[in-house]
CSV table of C-alpha atoms in Angstrom, one decimal:
chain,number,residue,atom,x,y,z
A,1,UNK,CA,9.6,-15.3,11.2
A,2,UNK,CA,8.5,-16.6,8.1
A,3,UNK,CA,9.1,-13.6,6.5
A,4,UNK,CA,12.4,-13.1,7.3
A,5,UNK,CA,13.3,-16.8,6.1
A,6,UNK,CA,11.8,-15.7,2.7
A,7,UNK,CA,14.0,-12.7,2.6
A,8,UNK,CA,17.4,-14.5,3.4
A,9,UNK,CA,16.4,-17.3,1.1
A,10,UNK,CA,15.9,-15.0,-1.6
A,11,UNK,CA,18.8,-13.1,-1.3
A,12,UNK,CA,20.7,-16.1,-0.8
A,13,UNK,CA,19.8,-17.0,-4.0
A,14,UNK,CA,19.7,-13.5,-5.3
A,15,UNK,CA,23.5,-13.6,-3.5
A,16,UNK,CA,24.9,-16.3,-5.7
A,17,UNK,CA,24.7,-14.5,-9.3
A,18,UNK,CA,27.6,-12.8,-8.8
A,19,UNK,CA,29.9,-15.6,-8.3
A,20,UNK,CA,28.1,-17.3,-10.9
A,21,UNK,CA,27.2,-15.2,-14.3
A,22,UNK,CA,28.7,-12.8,-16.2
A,23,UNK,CA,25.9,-11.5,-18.2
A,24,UNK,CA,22.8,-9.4,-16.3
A,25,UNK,CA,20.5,-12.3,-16.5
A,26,UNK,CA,18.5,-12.8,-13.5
A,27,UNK,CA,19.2,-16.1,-12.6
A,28,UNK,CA,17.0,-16.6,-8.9
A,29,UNK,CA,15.3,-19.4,-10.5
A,30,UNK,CA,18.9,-21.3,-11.2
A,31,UNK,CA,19.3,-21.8,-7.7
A,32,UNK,CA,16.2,-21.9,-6.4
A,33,UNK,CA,13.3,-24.9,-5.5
A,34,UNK,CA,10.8,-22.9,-5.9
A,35,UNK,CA,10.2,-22.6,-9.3
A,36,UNK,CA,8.8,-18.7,-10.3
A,37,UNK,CA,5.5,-18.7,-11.6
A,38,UNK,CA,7.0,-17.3,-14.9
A,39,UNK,CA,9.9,-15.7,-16.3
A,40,UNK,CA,9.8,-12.7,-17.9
A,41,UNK,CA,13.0,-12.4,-20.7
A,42,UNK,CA,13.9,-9.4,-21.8
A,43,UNK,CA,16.9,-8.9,-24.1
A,44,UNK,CA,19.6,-8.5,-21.1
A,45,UNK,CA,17.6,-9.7,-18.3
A,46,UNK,CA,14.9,-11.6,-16.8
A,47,UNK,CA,12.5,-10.9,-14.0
A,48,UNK,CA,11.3,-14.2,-12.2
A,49,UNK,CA,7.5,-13.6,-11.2
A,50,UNK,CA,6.4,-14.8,-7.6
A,51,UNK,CA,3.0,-15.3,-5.8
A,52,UNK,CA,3.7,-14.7,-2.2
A,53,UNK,CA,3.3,-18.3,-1.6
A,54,UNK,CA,6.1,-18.9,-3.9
A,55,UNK,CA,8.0,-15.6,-2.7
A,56,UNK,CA,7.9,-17.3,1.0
A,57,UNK,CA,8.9,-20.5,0.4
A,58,UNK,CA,12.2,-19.6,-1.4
A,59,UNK,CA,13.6,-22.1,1.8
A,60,UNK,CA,17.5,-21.1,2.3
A,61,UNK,CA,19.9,-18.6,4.2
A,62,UNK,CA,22.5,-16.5,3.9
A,63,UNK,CA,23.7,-14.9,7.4
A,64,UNK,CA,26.4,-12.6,6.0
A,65,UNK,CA,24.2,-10.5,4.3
A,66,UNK,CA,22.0,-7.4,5.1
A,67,UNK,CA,18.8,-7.5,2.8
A,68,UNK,CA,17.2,-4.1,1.3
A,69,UNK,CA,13.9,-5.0,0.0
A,70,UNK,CA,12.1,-2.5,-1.9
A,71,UNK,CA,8.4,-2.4,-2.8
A,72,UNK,CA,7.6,-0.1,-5.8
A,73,UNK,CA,6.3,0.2,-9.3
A,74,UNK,CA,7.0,2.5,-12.1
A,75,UNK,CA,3.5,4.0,-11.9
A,76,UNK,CA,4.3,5.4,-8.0
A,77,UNK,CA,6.2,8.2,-8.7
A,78,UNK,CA,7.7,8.7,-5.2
A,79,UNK,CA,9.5,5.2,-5.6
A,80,UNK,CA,10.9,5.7,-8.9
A,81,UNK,CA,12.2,9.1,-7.7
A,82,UNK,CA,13.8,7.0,-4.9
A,83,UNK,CA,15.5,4.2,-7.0
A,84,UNK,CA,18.8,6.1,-7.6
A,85,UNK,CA,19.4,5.9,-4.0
A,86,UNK,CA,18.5,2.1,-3.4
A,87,UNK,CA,21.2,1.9,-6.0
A,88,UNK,CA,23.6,4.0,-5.0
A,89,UNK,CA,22.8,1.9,-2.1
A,90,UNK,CA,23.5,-1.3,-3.6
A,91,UNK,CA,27.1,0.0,-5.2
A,92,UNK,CA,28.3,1.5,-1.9
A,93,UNK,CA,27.4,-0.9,0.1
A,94,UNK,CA,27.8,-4.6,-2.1
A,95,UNK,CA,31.0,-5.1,-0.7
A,96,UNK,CA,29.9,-4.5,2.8
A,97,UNK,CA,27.1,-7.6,2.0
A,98,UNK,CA,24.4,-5.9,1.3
A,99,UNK,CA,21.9,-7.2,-1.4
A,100,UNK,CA,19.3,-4.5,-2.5
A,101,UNK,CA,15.5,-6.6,-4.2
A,102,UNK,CA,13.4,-4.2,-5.7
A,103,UNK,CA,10.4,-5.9,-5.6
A,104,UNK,CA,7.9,-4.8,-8.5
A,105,UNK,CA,4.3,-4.2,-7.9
A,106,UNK,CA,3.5,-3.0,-11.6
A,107,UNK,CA,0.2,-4.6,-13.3
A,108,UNK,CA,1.0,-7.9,-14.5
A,109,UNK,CA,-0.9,-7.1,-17.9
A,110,UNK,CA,1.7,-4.0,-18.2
A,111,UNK,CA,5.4,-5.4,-18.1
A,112,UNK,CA,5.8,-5.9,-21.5
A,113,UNK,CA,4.5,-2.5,-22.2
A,114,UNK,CA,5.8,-1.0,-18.7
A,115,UNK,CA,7.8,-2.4,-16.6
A,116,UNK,CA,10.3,-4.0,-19.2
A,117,UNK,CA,11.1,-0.6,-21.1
A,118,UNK,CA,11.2,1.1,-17.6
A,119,UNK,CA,14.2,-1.4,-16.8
A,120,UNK,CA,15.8,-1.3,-19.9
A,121,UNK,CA,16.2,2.6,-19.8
A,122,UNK,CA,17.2,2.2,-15.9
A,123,UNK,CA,19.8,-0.2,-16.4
A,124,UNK,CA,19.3,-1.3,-12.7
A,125,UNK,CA,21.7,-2.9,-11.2
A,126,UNK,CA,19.5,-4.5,-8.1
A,127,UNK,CA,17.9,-7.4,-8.7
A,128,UNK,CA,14.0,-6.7,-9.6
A,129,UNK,CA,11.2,-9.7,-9.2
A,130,UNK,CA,7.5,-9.1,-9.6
A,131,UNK,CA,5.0,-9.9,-7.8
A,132,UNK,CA,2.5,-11.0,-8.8
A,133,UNK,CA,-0.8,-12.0,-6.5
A,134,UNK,CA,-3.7,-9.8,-6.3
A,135,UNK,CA,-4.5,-11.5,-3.0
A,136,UNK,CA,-3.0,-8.5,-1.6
A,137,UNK,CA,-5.0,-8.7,2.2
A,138,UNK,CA,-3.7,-11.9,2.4
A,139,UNK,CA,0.1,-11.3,2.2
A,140,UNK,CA,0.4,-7.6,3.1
A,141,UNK,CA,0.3,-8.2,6.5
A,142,UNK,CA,2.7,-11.0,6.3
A,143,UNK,CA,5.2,-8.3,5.2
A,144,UNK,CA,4.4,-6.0,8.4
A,145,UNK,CA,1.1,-5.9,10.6
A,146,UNK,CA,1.7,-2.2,10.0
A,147,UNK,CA,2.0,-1.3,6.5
A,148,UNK,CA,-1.2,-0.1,5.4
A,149,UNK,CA,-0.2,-0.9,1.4
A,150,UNK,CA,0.9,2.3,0.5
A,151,UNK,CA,3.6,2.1,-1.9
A,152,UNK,CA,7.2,2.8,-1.5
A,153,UNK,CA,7.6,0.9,1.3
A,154,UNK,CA,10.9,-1.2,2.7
A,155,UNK,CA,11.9,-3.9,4.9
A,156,UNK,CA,15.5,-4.6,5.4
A,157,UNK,CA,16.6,-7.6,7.0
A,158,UNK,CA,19.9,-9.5,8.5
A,159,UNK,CA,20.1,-12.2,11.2
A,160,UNK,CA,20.5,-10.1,13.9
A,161,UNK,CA,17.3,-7.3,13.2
A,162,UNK,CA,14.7,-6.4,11.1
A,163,UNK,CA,13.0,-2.9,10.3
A,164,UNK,CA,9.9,-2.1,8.2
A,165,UNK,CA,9.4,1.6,6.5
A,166,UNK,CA,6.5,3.1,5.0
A,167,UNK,CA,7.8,6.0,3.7
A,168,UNK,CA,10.2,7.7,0.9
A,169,UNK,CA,13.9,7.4,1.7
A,170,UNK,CA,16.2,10.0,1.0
A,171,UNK,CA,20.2,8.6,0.1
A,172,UNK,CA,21.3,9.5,3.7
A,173,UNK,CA,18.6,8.4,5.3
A,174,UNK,CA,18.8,5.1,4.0
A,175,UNK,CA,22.7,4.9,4.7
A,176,UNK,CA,22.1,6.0,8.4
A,177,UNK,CA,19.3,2.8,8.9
A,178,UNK,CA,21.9,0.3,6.6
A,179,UNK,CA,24.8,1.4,8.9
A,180,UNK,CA,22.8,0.4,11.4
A,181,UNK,CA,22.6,-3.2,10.3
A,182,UNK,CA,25.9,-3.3,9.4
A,183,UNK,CA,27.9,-2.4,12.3
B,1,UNK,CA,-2.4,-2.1,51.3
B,2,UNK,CA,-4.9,-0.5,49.7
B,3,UNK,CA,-2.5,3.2,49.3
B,4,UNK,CA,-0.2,1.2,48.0
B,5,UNK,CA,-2.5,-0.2,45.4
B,6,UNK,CA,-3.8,3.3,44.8
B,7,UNK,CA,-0.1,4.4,44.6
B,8,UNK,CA,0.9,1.9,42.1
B,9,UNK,CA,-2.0,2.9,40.3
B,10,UNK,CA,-1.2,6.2,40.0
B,11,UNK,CA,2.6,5.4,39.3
B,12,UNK,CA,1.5,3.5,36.3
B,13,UNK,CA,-0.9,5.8,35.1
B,14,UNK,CA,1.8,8.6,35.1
B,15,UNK,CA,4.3,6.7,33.4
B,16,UNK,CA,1.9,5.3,30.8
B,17,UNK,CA,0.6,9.1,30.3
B,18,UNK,CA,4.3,9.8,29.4
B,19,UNK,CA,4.6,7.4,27.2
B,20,UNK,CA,2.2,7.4,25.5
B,21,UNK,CA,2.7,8.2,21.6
B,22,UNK,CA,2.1,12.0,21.1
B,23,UNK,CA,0.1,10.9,17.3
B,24,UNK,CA,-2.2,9.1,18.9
B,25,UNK,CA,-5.0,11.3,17.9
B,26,UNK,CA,-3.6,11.3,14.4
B,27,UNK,CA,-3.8,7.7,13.8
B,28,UNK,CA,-7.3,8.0,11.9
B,29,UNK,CA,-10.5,6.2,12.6
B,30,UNK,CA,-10.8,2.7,13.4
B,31,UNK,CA,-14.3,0.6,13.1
B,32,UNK,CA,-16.8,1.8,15.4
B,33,UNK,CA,-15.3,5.4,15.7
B,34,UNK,CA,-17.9,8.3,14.7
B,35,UNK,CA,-16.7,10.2,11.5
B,36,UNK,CA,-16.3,13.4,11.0
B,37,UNK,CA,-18.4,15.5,8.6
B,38,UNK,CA,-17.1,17.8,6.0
B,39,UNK,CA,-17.7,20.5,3.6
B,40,UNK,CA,-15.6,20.0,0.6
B,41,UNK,CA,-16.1,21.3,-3.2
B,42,UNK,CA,-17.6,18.9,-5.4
B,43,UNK,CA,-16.4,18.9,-9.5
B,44,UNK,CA,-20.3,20.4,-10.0
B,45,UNK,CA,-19.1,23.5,-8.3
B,46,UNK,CA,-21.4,22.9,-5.5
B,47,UNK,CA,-20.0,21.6,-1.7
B,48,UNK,CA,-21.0,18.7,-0.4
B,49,UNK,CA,-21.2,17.6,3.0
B,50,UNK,CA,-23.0,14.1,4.6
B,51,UNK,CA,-25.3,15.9,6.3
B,52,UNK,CA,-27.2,17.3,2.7
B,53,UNK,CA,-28.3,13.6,2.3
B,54,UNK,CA,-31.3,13.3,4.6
B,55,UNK,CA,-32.6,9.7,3.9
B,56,UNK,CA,-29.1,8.6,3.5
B,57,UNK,CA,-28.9,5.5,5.8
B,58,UNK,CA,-25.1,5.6,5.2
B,59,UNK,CA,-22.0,6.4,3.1
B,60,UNK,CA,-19.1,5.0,1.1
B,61,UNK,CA,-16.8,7.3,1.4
B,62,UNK,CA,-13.5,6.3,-1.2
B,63,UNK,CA,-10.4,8.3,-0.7
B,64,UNK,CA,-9.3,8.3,-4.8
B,65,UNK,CA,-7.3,9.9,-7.9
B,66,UNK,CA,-6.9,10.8,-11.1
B,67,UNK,CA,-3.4,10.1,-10.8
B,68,UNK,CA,-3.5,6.1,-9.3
B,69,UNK,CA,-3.2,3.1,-11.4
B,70,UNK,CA,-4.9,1.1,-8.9
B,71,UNK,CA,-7.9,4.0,-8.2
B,72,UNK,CA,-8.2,4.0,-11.8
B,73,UNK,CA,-8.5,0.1,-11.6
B,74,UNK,CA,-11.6,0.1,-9.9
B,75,UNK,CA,-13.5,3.1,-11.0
B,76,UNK,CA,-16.0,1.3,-13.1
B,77,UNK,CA,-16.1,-1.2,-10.2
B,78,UNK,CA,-17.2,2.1,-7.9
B,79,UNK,CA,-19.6,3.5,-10.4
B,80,UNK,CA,-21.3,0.0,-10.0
B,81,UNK,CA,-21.4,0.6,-6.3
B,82,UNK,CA,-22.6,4.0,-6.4
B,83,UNK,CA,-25.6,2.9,-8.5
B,84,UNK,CA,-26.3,-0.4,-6.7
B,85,UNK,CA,-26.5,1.7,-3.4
B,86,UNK,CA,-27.4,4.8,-4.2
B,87,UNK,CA,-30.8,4.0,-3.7
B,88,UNK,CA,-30.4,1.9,-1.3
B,89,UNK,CA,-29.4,4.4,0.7
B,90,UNK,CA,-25.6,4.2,0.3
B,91,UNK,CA,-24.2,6.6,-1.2
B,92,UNK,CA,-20.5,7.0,-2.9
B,93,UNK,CA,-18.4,9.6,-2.0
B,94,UNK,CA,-15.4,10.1,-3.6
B,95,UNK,CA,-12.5,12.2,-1.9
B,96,UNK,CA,-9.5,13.3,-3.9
B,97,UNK,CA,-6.7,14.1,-0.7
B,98,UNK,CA,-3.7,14.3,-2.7
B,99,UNK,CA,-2.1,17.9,-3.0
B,100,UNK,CA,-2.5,18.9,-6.7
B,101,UNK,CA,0.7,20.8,-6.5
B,102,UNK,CA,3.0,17.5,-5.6
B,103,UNK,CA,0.2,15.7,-8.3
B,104,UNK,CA,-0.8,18.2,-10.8
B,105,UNK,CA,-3.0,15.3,-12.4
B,106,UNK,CA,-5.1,15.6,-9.4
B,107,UNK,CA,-5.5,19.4,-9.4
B,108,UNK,CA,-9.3,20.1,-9.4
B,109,UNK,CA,-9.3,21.2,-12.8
B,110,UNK,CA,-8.4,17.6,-14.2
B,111,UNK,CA,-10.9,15.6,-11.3
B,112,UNK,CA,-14.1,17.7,-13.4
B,113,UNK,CA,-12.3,16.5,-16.6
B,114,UNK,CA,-12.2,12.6,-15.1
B,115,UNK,CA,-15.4,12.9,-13.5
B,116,UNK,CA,-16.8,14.2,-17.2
B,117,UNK,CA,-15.1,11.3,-19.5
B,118,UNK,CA,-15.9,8.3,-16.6
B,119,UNK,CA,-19.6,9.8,-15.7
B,120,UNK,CA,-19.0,9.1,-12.4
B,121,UNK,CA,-22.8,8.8,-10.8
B,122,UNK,CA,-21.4,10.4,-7.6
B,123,UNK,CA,-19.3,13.6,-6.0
B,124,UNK,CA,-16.1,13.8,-6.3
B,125,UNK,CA,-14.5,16.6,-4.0
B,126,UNK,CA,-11.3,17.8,-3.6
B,127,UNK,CA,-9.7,18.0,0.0
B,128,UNK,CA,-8.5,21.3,0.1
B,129,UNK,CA,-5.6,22.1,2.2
B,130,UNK,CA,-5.7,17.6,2.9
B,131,UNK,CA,-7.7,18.3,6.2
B,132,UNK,CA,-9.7,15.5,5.9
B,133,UNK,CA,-8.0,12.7,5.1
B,134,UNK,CA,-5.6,12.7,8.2
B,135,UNK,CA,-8.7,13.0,10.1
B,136,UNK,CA,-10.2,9.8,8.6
B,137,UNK,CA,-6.8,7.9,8.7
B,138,UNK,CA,-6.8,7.5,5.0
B,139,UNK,CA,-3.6,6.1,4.0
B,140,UNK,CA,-4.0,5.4,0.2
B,141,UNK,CA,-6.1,5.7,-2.5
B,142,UNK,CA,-7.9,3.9,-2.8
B,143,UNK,CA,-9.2,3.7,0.6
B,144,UNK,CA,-12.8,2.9,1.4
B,145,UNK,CA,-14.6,3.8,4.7
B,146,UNK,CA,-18.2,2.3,5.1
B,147,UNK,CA,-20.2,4.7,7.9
B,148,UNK,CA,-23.6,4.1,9.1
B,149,UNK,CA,-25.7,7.1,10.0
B,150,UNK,CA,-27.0,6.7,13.1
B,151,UNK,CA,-28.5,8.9,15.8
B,152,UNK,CA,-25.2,8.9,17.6
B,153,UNK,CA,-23.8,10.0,14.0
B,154,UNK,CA,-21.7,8.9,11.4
B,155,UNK,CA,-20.2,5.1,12.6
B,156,UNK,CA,-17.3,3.7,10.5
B,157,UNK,CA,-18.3,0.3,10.0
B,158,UNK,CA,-15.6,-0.9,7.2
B,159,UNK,CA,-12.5,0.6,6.3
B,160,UNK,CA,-10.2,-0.8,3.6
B,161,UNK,CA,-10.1,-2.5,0.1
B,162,UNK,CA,-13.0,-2.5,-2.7
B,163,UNK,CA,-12.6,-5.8,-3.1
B,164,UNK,CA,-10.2,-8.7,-2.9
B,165,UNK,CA,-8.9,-8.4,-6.4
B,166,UNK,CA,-7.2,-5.1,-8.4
B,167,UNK,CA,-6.4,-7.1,-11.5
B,168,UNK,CA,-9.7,-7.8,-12.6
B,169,UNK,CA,-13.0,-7.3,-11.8
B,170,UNK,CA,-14.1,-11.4,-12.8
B,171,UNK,CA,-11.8,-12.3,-10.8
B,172,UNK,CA,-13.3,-11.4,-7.9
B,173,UNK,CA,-13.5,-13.7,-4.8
B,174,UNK,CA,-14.7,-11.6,-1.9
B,175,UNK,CA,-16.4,-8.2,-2.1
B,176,UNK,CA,-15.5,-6.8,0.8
B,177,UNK,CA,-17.3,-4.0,0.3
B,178,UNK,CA,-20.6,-5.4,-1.1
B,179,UNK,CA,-20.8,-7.7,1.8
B,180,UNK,CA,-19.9,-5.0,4.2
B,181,UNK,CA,-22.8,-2.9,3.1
B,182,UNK,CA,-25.2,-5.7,2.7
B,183,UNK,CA,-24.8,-7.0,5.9
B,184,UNK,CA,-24.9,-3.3,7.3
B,185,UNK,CA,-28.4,-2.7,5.5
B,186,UNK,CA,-30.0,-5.8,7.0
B,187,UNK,CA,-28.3,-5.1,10.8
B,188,UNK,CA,-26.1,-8.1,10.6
B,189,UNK,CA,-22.7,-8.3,12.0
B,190,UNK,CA,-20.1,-7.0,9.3
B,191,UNK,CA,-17.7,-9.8,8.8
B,192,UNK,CA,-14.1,-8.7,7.6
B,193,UNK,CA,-14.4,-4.9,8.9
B,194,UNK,CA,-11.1,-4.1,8.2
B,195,UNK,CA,-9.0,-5.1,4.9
B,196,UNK,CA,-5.1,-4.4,3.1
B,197,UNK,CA,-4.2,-3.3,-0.3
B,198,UNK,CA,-1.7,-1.8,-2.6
B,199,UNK,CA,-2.2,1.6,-3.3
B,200,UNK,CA,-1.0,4.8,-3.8
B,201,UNK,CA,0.7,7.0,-1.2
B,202,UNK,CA,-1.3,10.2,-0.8
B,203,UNK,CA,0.9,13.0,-1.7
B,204,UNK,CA,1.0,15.7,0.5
């Protein structure tokens, strides 16, 4: 329950850049209570970093939307060979209110050297947080009593249901579950 | 009354029988299952299996990689282990089960080269044709899986997480599998048997 509160109040938040900003800027912590930990600002964005804590208590909701949430980092190869599709995803299915978080599980230590040039080649259009809280027994099972913390793994989220994936997603295999939330 | 009872039994038992999830074998080992043995080639060009260490009064066996940021995290934190409890009794054993032709940086060739330029203290085999792994239920690297040997065999008594920190090594809170061990060693009740962590996904 929690969880899913976290979700929609992220991608509440997450929700209202478009309306709101012109440039890529990431602007979760513009809307949000919760302050992020830290802000990382690259030249044409920013990546707000969360401890779970913080990451669950991003209080707000936004029932018209369907939530793709993407665990990944650029060092598990299986995930970045499945980013095209989450934004493929995301571009399809934006109109259809469907928010896509990519939610980063690179070293901390790394993202200036990693994670930020990763992005910057990318160009991704998703919105991408870290997270940031070694702590990992703690909040892992918060996410699913079944992932085992294996990386790529997905949750996706609306009012209505909720399904968690540990696995690699092909583009049409994560269309056919989306559809599924969106009918 | 009492054919009924046996009846509804029954009933149950079928339906439940035919329900019942046909991967239920698969699922791995939990705590207090026996473990399997192996024979797997070690990076010495020798194979190793359990049963070679005689006065072994247990193992920690770690699913790892080359290829993993986060088994590369704690690979000077698993040398420690392997020397602490080598002669203690507690051996490492380290299990590559990624398929080195999905992750050619785990092909055998590269684990002698790693094993060589870390000096790891302890095997490191390759599961060939990623038999193994299934069997144990490992899920990531890295995965620990703490067995006692015991008359009855191999008992898994902790399965899961080094410890409770990836980032760094002094930031350590809870050594999971320190604790486990010690606690193991002196017959005491292990108390977090079972722990989460990011890792890799084994590539099969």
């Amino acid at each position: 329950m929690k969880w899913i509160i976290v979700v929609t109040s992220l991608c509440f938040v997450v929700g209202c850049k478009s309306e709101k900003t012109e440039d890529k800027s990431f602007v979760l912590s513009e809307f949000s209570e919760v302050q992020p930990m830290n802000i990382i600002e690259a030249e044409n964005f920013s990546i707000p970093v969360y401890d779970f804590d913080g990451f669950e208590k991003l209080m707000n909701n936004n029932k018209d939307k369907t939530y793709v949430v993407n665990f990944w980092a650029t060092w598990c190869k299986p995930c970045v060979n499945e980013l095209p599709y989450f934004e493929q995803l995301y571009t399809e299915y934006k109109k259809e209110g469907v928010e896509v978080i990519l939610v980063s599980l690179d070293f901390p230590k790394k993202v200036n050297e990693i994670l930020i040039p990763f992005l910057e080649e990318k160009k991704l259009n998703s919105n991408v947080v870290l997270l940031d809280d070694p702590k990992q027994n703690h909040w892992i099972p918060k996410v699913d009593k079944d992932w085992s913390g294996a990386i790529p793994a997905t949750v996706i989220i609306n009012e209505n249901k909720r399904s968690f994936y540990e696995k690699s997603f092909t583009f049409i295999e994560l269309e056919d579950e989306v559809k599924d939330f969106i009918k | 009354m009492r054919t009924i009872n046996t009846l509804i039994i029954v009933v149950v038992a079928l339906f439940l029988s035919a329900f019942s999830p046909p991967d239920k074998f698969n699922d791995g080992y939990e705590v207090g299952d026996k473990a399997t043995d192996f024979e797997l080639k070690n990076v010495d060009g020798n194979t190793v299996s359990l049963s070679d260490y005689k006065d072994a009064k247990g193992f920690l066996v770690i699913f790892t990689c080359n290829s993993c940021p986060y088994a590369r995290a704690y690979e000077d934190r698993i040398i420690a282990l392997d020397k602490k409890y080598k002669e203690k009794g507690v051996p490492v054993i380290a299990i590559n089960p990624n398929n080195p032709e999905v992750q050619p940086k785990d092909s055998f060739e590269e684990m002698k080269v790693r094993a060589a330029n870390k000096g790891f203290t302890f095997p490191y085999l390759l599961d060939e044709g990623q038999e193994i792994f299934p069997v144990y239920g490992a899920q990531r690297t890295p995965h620990c899986f703490l067995l006692e040997k015991t008359d009855e065999g191999n008992i898994v008594k902790y399965i899961g997480a080094v410890d409770d920190n990836y980032q760094d090594a002094d930031d350590v809170e809870v050594t999971y599998v320190e604790d486990a061990i010690n606690a193991m060693l002196d017959n005491k009740e292990i108390e977090i048997k079972n722990t989460k962590a990011i890792g890799c996904s084994i590539k099969v």
